[in-house]
Coordinates of C-alpha atoms and ligand atoms in Angstrom, one line a residue:
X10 CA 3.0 29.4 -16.9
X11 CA 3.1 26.5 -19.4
X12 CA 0.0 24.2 -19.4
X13 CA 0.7 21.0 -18.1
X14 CA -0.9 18.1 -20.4
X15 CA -2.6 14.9 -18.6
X16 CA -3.4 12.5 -21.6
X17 CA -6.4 9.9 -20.1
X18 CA -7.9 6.7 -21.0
X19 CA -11.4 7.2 -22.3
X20 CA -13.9 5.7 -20.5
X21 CA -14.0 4.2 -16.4
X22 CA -10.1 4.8 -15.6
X23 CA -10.7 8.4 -17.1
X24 CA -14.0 9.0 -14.7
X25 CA -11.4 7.3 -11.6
X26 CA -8.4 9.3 -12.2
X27 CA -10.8 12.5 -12.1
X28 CA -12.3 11.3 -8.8
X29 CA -9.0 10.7 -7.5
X30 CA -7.2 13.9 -8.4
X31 CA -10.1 16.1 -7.2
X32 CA -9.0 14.7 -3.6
X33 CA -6.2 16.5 -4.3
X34 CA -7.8 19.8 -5.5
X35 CA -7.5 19.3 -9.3
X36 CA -10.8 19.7 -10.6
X37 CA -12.3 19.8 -14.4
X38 CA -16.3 20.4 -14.2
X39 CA -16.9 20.2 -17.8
X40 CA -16.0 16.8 -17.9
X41 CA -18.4 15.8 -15.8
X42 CA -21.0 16.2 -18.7
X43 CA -22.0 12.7 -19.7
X44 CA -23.2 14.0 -23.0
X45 CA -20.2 16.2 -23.9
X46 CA -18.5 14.7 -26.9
X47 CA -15.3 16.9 -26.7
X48 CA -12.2 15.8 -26.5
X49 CA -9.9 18.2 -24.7
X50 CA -10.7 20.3 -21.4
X51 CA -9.1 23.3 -19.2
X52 CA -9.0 24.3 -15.7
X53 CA -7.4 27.8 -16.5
X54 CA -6.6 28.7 -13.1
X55 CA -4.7 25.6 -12.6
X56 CA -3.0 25.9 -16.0
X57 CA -3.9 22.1 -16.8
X58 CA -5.0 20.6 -19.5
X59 CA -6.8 17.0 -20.3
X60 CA -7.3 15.3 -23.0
X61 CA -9.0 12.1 -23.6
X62 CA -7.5 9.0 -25.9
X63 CA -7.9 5.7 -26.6
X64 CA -6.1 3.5 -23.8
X65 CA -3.9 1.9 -26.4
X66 CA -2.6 5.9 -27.9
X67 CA -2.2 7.1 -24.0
X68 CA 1.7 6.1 -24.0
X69 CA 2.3 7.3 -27.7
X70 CA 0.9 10.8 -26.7
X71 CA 3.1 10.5 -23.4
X72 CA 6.3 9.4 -25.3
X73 CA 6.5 12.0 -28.3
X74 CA 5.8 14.7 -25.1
X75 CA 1.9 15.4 -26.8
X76 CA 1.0 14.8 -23.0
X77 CA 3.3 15.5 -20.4
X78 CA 1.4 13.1 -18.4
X79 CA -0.5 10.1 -18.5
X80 CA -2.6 7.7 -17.2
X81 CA -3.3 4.4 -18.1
X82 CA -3.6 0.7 -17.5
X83 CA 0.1 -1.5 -17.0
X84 CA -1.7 -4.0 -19.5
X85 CA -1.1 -1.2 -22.3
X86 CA 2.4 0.3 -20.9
X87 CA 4.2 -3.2 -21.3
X88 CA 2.3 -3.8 -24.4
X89 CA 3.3 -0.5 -26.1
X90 CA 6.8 -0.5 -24.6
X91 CA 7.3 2.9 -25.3
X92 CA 10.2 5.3 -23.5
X93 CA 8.5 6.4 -20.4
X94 CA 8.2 7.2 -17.1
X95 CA 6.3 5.0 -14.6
X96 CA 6.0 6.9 -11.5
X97 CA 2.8 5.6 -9.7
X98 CA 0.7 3.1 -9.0
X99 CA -2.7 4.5 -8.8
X100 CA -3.9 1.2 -7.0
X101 CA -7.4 1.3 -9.5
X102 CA -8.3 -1.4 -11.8
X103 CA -6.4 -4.1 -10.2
X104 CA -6.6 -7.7 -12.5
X105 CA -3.7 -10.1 -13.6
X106 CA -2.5 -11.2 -17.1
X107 CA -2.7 -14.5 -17.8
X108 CA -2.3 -17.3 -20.0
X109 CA -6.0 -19.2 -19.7
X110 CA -7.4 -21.9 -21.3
X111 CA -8.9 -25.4 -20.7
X112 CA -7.7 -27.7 -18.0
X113 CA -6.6 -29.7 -20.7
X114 CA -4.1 -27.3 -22.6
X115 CA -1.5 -27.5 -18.8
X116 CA 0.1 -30.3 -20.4
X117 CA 0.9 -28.8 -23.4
X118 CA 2.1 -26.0 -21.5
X119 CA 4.5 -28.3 -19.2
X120 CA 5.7 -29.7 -22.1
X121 CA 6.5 -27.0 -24.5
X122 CA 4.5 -28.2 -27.2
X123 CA 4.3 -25.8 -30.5
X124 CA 0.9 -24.1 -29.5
X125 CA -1.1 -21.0 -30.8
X126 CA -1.6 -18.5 -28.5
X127 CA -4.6 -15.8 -29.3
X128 CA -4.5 -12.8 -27.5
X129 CA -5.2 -8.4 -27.7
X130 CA -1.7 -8.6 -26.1
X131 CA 0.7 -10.2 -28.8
X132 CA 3.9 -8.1 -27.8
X133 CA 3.1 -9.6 -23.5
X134 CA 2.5 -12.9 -25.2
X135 CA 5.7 -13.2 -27.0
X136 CA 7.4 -11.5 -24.6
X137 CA 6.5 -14.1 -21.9
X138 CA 6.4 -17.3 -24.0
X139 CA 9.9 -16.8 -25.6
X140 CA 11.8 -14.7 -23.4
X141 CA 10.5 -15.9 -20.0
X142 CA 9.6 -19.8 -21.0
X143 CA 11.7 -20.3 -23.7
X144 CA 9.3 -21.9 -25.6
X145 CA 8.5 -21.6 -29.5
X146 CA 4.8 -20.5 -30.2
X147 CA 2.5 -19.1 -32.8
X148 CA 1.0 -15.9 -31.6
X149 CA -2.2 -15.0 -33.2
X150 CA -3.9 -11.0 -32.6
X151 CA -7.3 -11.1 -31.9
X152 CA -9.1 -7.9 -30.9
X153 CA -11.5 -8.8 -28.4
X154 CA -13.9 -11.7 -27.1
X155 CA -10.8 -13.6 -26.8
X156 CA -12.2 -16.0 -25.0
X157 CA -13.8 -17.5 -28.1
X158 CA -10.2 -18.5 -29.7
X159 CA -9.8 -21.9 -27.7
X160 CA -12.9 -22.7 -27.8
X161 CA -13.8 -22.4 -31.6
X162 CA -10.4 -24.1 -32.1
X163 CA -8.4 -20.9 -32.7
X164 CA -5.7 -21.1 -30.6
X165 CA -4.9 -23.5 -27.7
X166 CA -4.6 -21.1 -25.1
X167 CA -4.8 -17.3 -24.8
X168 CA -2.8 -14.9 -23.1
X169 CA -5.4 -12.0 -22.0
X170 CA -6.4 -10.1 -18.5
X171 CA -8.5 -12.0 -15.8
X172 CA -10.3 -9.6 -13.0
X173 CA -13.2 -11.4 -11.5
X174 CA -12.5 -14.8 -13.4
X175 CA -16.2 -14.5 -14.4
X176 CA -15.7 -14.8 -18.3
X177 CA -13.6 -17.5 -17.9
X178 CA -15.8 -19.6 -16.0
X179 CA -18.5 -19.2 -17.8
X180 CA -16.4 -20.5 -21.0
X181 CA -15.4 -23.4 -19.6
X182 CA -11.7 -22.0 -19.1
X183 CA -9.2 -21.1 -16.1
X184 CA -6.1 -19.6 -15.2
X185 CA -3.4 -21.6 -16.1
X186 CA -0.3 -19.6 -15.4
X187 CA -0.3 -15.9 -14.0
X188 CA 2.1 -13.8 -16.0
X189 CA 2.1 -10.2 -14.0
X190 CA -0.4 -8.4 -11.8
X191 CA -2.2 -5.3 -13.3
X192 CA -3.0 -1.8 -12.2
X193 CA -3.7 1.8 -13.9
X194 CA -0.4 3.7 -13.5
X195 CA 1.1 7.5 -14.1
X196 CA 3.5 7.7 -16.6
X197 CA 5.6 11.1 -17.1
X198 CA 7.9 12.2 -20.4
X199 CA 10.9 12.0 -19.9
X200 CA 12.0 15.5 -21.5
X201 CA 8.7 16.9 -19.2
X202 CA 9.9 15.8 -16.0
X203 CA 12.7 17.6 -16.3
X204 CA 11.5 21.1 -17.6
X205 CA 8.4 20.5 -15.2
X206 CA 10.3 19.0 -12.4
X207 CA 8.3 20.9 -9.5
X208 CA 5.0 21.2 -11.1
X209 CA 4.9 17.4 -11.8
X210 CA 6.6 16.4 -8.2
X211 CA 4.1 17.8 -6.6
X212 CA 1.1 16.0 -8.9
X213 CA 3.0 12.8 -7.8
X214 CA 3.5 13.8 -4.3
X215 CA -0.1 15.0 -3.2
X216 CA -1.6 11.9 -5.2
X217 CA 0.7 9.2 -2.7
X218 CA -0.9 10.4 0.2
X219 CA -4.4 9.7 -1.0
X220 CA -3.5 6.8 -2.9
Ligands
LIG21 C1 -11.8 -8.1 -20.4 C2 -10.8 -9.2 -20.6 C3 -11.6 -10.4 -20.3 C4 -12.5 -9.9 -19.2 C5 -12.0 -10.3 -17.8 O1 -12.5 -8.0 -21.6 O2 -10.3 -9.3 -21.9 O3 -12.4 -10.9 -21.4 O4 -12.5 -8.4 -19.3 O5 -12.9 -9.9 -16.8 P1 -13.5 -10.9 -15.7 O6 -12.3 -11.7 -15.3 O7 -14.0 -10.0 -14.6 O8 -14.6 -11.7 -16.4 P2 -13.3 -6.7 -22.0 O9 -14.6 -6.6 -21.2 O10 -12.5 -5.5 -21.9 O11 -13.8 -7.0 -23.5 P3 -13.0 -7.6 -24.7 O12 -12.8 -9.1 -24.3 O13 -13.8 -7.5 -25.9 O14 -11.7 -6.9 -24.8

């Protein structure tokens, strides 16, 4: 039997998905070692390999069938817009994407004023302000601690993810319009889901009834 290839997110969603899958019997001990600096691990008798990425390479590795599987924030998935498979919402790391700023920037909003926009996300940003609003604006990349960008004098507004609100509120910012709701989500090759029909079914089966 082939090995079946689950790329993961480094980091928390990695350490969730590995909770969450042993509920359904799918178990990798070796990655339980804090300290362990490797990359890739087995469980031979299950034939199933993981390997970990960066969240941002999860739907590369996915799409050029590296990974036959993968897991990984929506966030990144719309972002990347690679040719995938979405086929579950794994219900962890639930937060919103937003365009924030201060109270101040809603007019220039209503209005359609020519405004920067800062954000990690420029493909969501432009996505949403010219396809969805129909409005012209200057998207500017920023790579984290976006929060800084309207208030150094940046951008006007940003377009970035909101969970607890906390780092907003403690800039002086809000939510000024909600662009989608976020959660982690398994995404499948599309070539692998056919070869592996069964196999990956049955991943996606078992993990709905804990989910
Ligand atoms: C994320 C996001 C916000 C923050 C939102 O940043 O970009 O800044 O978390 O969380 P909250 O609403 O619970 O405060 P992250 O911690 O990933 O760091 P970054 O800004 O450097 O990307």
């Amino acid at each position: 039997m082939k090995y079946l290839t689950i790329a993961l997110a480094k980091g928390r969603l990695a350490r969730n998905t590995m909770d969450l899958l042993e509920k359904i019997g799918i178990n990798c001990d070796e990655m339980k070692d804090e300290h362990t600096r490797k990359l890739i691990f087995v469980n031979e008798s299950l034939k199933l390999k993981f390997f970990l990425a960066k969240a941002g390479d999860v739907p590369t590795y996915v799409e050029y069938g590296a990974a036959d599987i993968g897991v990984v924030g929506k966030d990144t998935i719309l972002e990347e817009g690679r040719k995938l498979l979405e086929v579950a919402d794994l219900n962890m790391g639930k937060c919103r994407m937003c365009v924030c700023g201060p109270s101040s920037a809603v007019e220039l909003l209503q209005h359609h004023e020519m405004i920067r926009v800062a954000s990690k996300y420029p493909n969501i940003a432009k996505d949403y302000f010219y396809n969805k609003k129909h409005q012209t604006v200057e998207i500017i990349k920023l790579n984290g601690s976006v929060e800084l960008a309207p208030i150094v004098g940046l951008s006007e507004v940003i377009v970035d993810i909101v969970e607890t609100g906390t780092t907003l509120k403690e800039n002086g910012l809000e939510v000024l319009e909600e662009i989608c709701p976020l959660s982690a989500r398994m995404v499948v090759n599309q070539v692998s889901m056919k070869m592996e029909n069964d196999r990956i079914m049955k991943l996606i089966n078992d993990l709905k009834t804990v989910l």
